[in-house]
């Protein structure tokens, strides 16, 4: 890590194992010396302070897309790559990548599936699934908790919400992992072609289920989206497919890592202090506080970008229309100006400040579901497995943007 404090320039390879294994040491120095800095490897300014990130996520001078206010020619952007047309087609219609009024229309349609009463109604099913998974844990030998517990819960729940067979979970996971690799720093041509192939297969899968719903609608989100598409003007089939894929991807990818990171944090902290992890989940209030502290302390999503929608001055940086900024969501919870003693995991912390789910119009639509899954799955895990312990040092994935573990080997 090379930091020129005076020039506010940072050189730090996001794929350096020392960094992505524990980015919080770098964040601590940047919070102290340069919480807004030009990160040379990314080629744009990044912001780490909680106040700045929270503000910029809501700032209408910045957005997730740019071609609604400028042409490629005007911005000097190249044409889309010829080898990723299927991935780009899905990305182009994704709610996550659109700004109002398109974003508003898409989010309004999807939001009905994530209202609090519908999410809360999933609590018994999540609990049943968690208990069934614990029942299947191997005895007497170490096993990977990510594969055995943290992954199946969110992927099966979001598949159930959408009306996709839970038995398809392995294929959904494979397609999702290959597509998400497109957001990694320093991706290769091979990664891009593989992501495009996965996007094509995923889209064909969704279109097949859409065709089934046209004649046989059910009580699921895919049927709701099909009905909206058939009403005309509200949702095109391309938007329907992109929305379903976004929800399947986002509905599990971050939560898998949020659960894995939380278990690792709790086991390491309680192992060092001698506290029984079950004490962190005594009742609903302590469970909610513990989950929020886990999300603050080691969140799954670390970098989110925005385009400048006009020429703008921000925090001493002169940005031209179309240039990007990076908002380091993973750093805001460790900001000492937002949280006292931020590098200490404190389950009793009142209202920990973080941006794990973003903010503004792109605030994670699935946040209530992710919180519920953690609030149900973590207490059941530690109640059913009071002797749960790490079997080896957890290995962090080489994927800075999605901060999570490769494996979480434990024994019961």
PDB file of C-alpha atoms in Angstrom, residues 133-281:
ATOM      1  CA  UNK A 133     -29.585 -28.544   7.434  1.00  0.00           C
ATOM      2  CA  UNK A 134     -28.193 -28.861  10.960  1.00  0.00           C
ATOM      3  CA  UNK A 135     -29.685 -32.356  11.121  1.00  0.00           C
ATOM      4  CA  UNK A 136     -27.561 -33.205   8.091  1.00  0.00           C
ATOM      5  CA  UNK A 137     -24.240 -31.987   9.520  1.00  0.00           C
ATOM      6  CA  UNK A 138     -21.593 -34.732   9.590  1.00  0.00           C
ATOM      7  CA  UNK A 139     -20.530 -35.829  13.049  1.00  0.00           C
ATOM      8  CA  UNK A 140     -16.974 -36.278  14.195  1.00  0.00           C
ATOM      9  CA  UNK A 141     -15.253 -34.712  11.188  1.00  0.00           C
ATOM     10  CA  UNK A 142     -14.624 -31.131  10.039  1.00  0.00           C
ATOM     11  CA  UNK A 143     -16.921 -29.807   7.308  1.00  0.00           C
ATOM     12  CA  UNK A 144     -17.454 -26.639   5.293  1.00  0.00           C
ATOM     13  CA  UNK A 145     -20.224 -24.605   6.909  1.00  0.00           C
ATOM     14  CA  UNK A 146     -20.524 -22.406   3.821  1.00  0.00           C
ATOM     15  CA  UNK A 147     -21.589 -25.354   1.697  1.00  0.00           C
ATOM     16  CA  UNK A 148     -23.584 -27.097   4.429  1.00  0.00           C
ATOM     17  CA  UNK A 149     -25.479 -24.117   5.852  1.00  0.00           C
ATOM     18  CA  UNK A 150     -24.692 -20.559   4.721  1.00  0.00           C
ATOM     19  CA  UNK A 151     -25.243 -21.233   1.012  1.00  0.00           C
ATOM     20  CA  UNK A 152     -28.399 -23.413   0.952  1.00  0.00           C
ATOM     21  CA  UNK A 153     -30.514 -21.111   3.117  1.00  0.00           C
ATOM     22  CA  UNK A 154     -30.544 -17.928   0.995  1.00  0.00           C
ATOM     23  CA  UNK A 155     -30.509 -19.672  -2.390  1.00  0.00           C
ATOM     24  CA  UNK A 156     -33.430 -21.949  -1.519  1.00  0.00           C
ATOM     25  CA  UNK A 157     -35.429 -19.116   0.034  1.00  0.00           C
ATOM     26  CA  UNK A 158     -35.082 -16.774  -2.947  1.00  0.00           C
ATOM     27  CA  UNK A 159     -35.817 -19.654  -5.346  1.00  0.00           C
ATOM     28  CA  UNK A 160     -38.984 -20.382  -3.367  1.00  0.00           C
ATOM     29  CA  UNK A 161     -40.035 -16.714  -3.453  1.00  0.00           C
ATOM     30  CA  UNK A 162     -39.585 -16.574  -7.212  1.00  0.00           C
ATOM     31  CA  UNK A 163     -41.262 -19.919  -7.790  1.00  0.00           C
ATOM     32  CA  UNK A 164     -38.165 -21.679  -9.146  1.00  0.00           C
ATOM     33  CA  UNK A 165     -37.625 -25.322  -8.084  1.00  0.00           C
ATOM     34  CA  UNK A 166     -35.239 -25.500  -5.140  1.00  0.00           C
ATOM     35  CA  UNK A 167     -33.667 -28.569  -6.726  1.00  0.00           C
ATOM     36  CA  UNK A 168     -32.214 -26.206  -9.342  1.00  0.00           C
ATOM     37  CA  UNK A 169     -30.093 -24.490  -6.679  1.00  0.00           C
ATOM     38  CA  UNK A 170     -26.744 -25.965  -7.845  1.00  0.00           C
ATOM     39  CA  UNK A 171     -27.257 -24.661 -11.391  1.00  0.00           C
ATOM     40  CA  UNK A 172     -28.407 -21.265 -10.123  1.00  0.00           C
ATOM     41  CA  UNK A 173     -25.316 -21.014  -7.937  1.00  0.00           C
ATOM     42  CA  UNK A 174     -23.000 -21.950 -10.791  1.00  0.00           C
ATOM     43  CA  UNK A 175     -24.504 -19.374 -13.164  1.00  0.00           C
ATOM     44  CA  UNK A 176     -24.515 -16.717 -10.466  1.00  0.00           C
ATOM     45  CA  UNK A 177     -20.873 -17.210  -9.459  1.00  0.00           C
ATOM     46  CA  UNK A 178     -19.754 -17.054 -13.096  1.00  0.00           C
ATOM     47  CA  UNK A 179     -21.744 -13.875 -13.759  1.00  0.00           C
ATOM     48  CA  UNK A 180     -20.640 -12.114 -10.570  1.00  0.00           C
ATOM     49  CA  UNK A 181     -17.011 -12.715 -11.588  1.00  0.00           C
ATOM     50  CA  UNK A 182     -17.545  -9.911 -14.129  1.00  0.00           C
ATOM     51  CA  UNK A 183     -17.403  -7.380 -11.306  1.00  0.00           C
ATOM     52  CA  UNK A 184     -14.000  -8.493 -10.042  1.00  0.00           C
ATOM     53  CA  UNK A 185     -10.946  -6.313 -10.478  1.00  0.00           C
ATOM     54  CA  UNK A 186      -8.666  -7.375 -13.334  1.00  0.00           C
ATOM     55  CA  UNK A 187     -11.060  -9.802 -14.998  1.00  0.00           C
ATOM     56  CA  UNK A 188      -9.778 -11.681 -18.051  1.00  0.00           C
ATOM     57  CA  UNK A 189     -11.231 -12.394 -21.495  1.00  0.00           C
ATOM     58  CA  UNK A 190     -11.817 -15.978 -20.342  1.00  0.00           C
ATOM     59  CA  UNK A 191     -13.858 -14.759 -17.354  1.00  0.00           C
ATOM     60  CA  UNK A 192     -15.907 -12.501 -19.630  1.00  0.00           C
ATOM     61  CA  UNK A 193     -16.706 -15.256 -22.105  1.00  0.00           C
ATOM     62  CA  UNK A 194     -17.628 -17.623 -19.309  1.00  0.00           C
ATOM     63  CA  UNK A 195     -19.898 -15.019 -17.710  1.00  0.00           C
ATOM     64  CA  UNK A 196     -21.592 -14.475 -21.059  1.00  0.00           C
ATOM     65  CA  UNK A 197     -22.231 -18.199 -21.455  1.00  0.00           C
ATOM     66  CA  UNK A 198     -23.659 -18.359 -17.936  1.00  0.00           C
ATOM     67  CA  UNK A 199     -25.864 -15.339 -18.635  1.00  0.00           C
ATOM     68  CA  UNK A 200     -27.237 -16.995 -21.754  1.00  0.00           C
ATOM     69  CA  UNK A 201     -28.014 -20.240 -19.946  1.00  0.00           C
ATOM     70  CA  UNK A 202     -29.560 -18.380 -17.021  1.00  0.00           C
ATOM     71  CA  UNK A 203     -31.760 -16.293 -19.342  1.00  0.00           C
ATOM     72  CA  UNK A 204     -32.961 -19.398 -21.203  1.00  0.00           C
ATOM     73  CA  UNK A 205     -33.808 -21.024 -17.861  1.00  0.00           C
ATOM     74  CA  UNK A 206     -35.851 -18.022 -16.714  1.00  0.00           C
ATOM     75  CA  UNK A 207     -37.644 -17.694 -20.072  1.00  0.00           C
ATOM     76  CA  UNK A 208     -38.664 -21.333 -19.798  1.00  0.00           C
ATOM     77  CA  UNK A 209     -40.248 -20.747 -16.405  1.00  0.00           C
ATOM     78  CA  UNK A 210     -41.874 -17.546 -17.653  1.00  0.00           C
ATOM     79  CA  UNK A 211     -43.527 -19.544 -20.444  1.00  0.00           C
ATOM     80  CA  UNK A 212     -44.885 -21.983 -17.843  1.00  0.00           C
ATOM     81  CA  UNK A 213     -46.287 -19.159 -15.705  1.00  0.00           C
ATOM     82  CA  UNK A 214     -48.183 -17.638 -18.607  1.00  0.00           C
ATOM     83  CA  UNK A 215     -50.559 -20.584 -18.629  1.00  0.00           C
ATOM     84  CA  UNK A 216     -50.263 -21.628 -14.997  1.00  0.00           C
ATOM     85  CA  UNK A 217     -49.662 -18.645 -12.695  1.00  0.00           C
ATOM     86  CA  UNK A 218     -48.877 -19.286  -9.034  1.00  0.00           C
ATOM     87  CA  UNK A 219     -48.461 -17.383  -5.787  1.00  0.00           C
ATOM     88  CA  UNK A 220     -44.875 -16.349  -6.454  1.00  0.00           C
ATOM     89  CA  UNK A 221     -42.919 -13.343  -7.615  1.00  0.00           C
ATOM     90  CA  UNK A 222     -42.311 -14.694 -11.110  1.00  0.00           C
ATOM     91  CA  UNK A 223     -46.081 -14.931 -11.645  1.00  0.00           C
ATOM     92  CA  UNK A 224     -46.454 -11.340 -10.416  1.00  0.00           C
ATOM     93  CA  UNK A 225     -43.822 -10.188 -12.899  1.00  0.00           C
ATOM     94  CA  UNK A 226     -45.429 -12.161 -15.740  1.00  0.00           C
ATOM     95  CA  UNK A 227     -48.788 -10.550 -14.980  1.00  0.00           C
ATOM     96  CA  UNK A 228     -47.181  -7.107 -15.060  1.00  0.00           C
ATOM     97  CA  UNK A 229     -45.513  -7.896 -18.389  1.00  0.00           C
ATOM     98  CA  UNK A 230     -48.800  -9.096 -19.889  1.00  0.00           C
ATOM     99  CA  UNK A 231     -50.538  -5.873 -18.818  1.00  0.00           C
ATOM    100  CA  UNK A 232     -48.233  -4.083 -21.251  1.00  0.00           C
ATOM    101  CA  UNK A 233     -45.933  -1.076 -20.934  1.00  0.00           C
ATOM    102  CA  UNK A 234     -45.105  -1.811 -17.283  1.00  0.00           C
ATOM    103  CA  UNK A 235     -42.554  -4.559 -17.853  1.00  0.00           C
ATOM    104  CA  UNK A 236     -41.006  -6.027 -20.976  1.00  0.00           C
ATOM    105  CA  UNK A 237     -39.961  -9.668 -21.141  1.00  0.00           C
ATOM    106  CA  UNK A 238     -36.302  -8.633 -21.281  1.00  0.00           C
ATOM    107  CA  UNK A 239     -36.818  -6.601 -18.092  1.00  0.00           C
ATOM    108  CA  UNK A 240     -38.661  -9.527 -16.528  1.00  0.00           C
ATOM    109  CA  UNK A 241     -35.774 -11.898 -17.253  1.00  0.00           C
ATOM    110  CA  UNK A 242     -33.159  -9.429 -15.984  1.00  0.00           C
ATOM    111  CA  UNK A 243     -35.160  -8.742 -12.826  1.00  0.00           C
ATOM    112  CA  UNK A 244     -35.550 -12.448 -12.042  1.00  0.00           C
ATOM    113  CA  UNK A 245     -31.828 -13.048 -12.559  1.00  0.00           C
ATOM    114  CA  UNK A 246     -30.913 -10.010 -10.439  1.00  0.00           C
ATOM    115  CA  UNK A 247     -33.106 -11.219  -7.582  1.00  0.00           C
ATOM    116  CA  UNK A 248     -31.753 -14.763  -7.767  1.00  0.00           C
ATOM    117  CA  UNK A 249     -28.163 -13.495  -7.834  1.00  0.00           C
ATOM    118  CA  UNK A 250     -28.464 -10.707  -5.287  1.00  0.00           C
ATOM    119  CA  UNK A 251     -30.859 -12.749  -3.151  1.00  0.00           C
ATOM    120  CA  UNK A 252     -28.186 -15.209  -2.178  1.00  0.00           C
ATOM    121  CA  UNK A 253     -24.707 -13.994  -3.171  1.00  0.00           C
ATOM    122  CA  UNK A 254     -24.346 -11.316  -0.497  1.00  0.00           C
ATOM    123  CA  UNK A 255     -26.281 -13.197   2.187  1.00  0.00           C
ATOM    124  CA  UNK A 256     -24.102 -16.293   1.852  1.00  0.00           C
ATOM    125  CA  UNK A 257     -21.048 -14.180   2.647  1.00  0.00           C
ATOM    126  CA  UNK A 258     -22.863 -12.170   5.329  1.00  0.00           C
ATOM    127  CA  UNK A 259     -23.699 -15.433   7.126  1.00  0.00           C
ATOM    128  CA  UNK A 260     -20.217 -16.871   6.651  1.00  0.00           C
ATOM    129  CA  UNK A 261     -18.492 -13.697   7.809  1.00  0.00           C
ATOM    130  CA  UNK A 262     -20.822 -13.468  10.822  1.00  0.00           C
ATOM    131  CA  UNK A 263     -20.131 -17.033  11.959  1.00  0.00           C
ATOM    132  CA  UNK A 264     -16.399 -16.522  11.583  1.00  0.00           C
ATOM    133  CA  UNK A 265     -16.525 -13.263  13.572  1.00  0.00           C
ATOM    134  CA  UNK A 266     -18.608 -14.782  16.366  1.00  0.00           C
ATOM    135  CA  UNK A 267     -16.460 -17.900  16.664  1.00  0.00           C
ATOM    136  CA  UNK A 268     -13.203 -15.932  16.693  1.00  0.00           C
ATOM    137  CA  UNK A 269     -14.481 -13.321  19.142  1.00  0.00           C
ATOM    138  CA  UNK A 270     -16.177 -15.727  21.520  1.00  0.00           C
ATOM    139  CA  UNK A 271     -13.209 -18.085  21.329  1.00  0.00           C
ATOM    140  CA  UNK A 272     -10.913 -15.252  22.435  1.00  0.00           C
ATOM    141  CA  UNK A 273     -13.197 -13.925  25.192  1.00  0.00           C
ATOM    142  CA  UNK A 274     -14.750 -17.125  26.468  1.00  0.00           C
ATOM    143  CA  UNK A 275     -18.278 -15.852  25.885  1.00  0.00           C
ATOM    144  CA  UNK A 276     -20.909 -18.456  24.992  1.00  0.00           C
ATOM    145  CA  UNK A 277     -22.170 -17.513  21.484  1.00  0.00           C
ATOM    146  CA  UNK A 278     -25.700 -18.362  22.590  1.00  0.00           C
ATOM    147  CA  UNK A 279     -25.595 -15.304  24.850  1.00  0.00           C
ATOM    148  CA  UNK A 280     -25.590 -13.135  21.718  1.00  0.00           C
ATOM    149  CA  UNK A 281     -29.049 -14.426  20.780  1.00  0.00           C
TER     150      UNK A 281
END
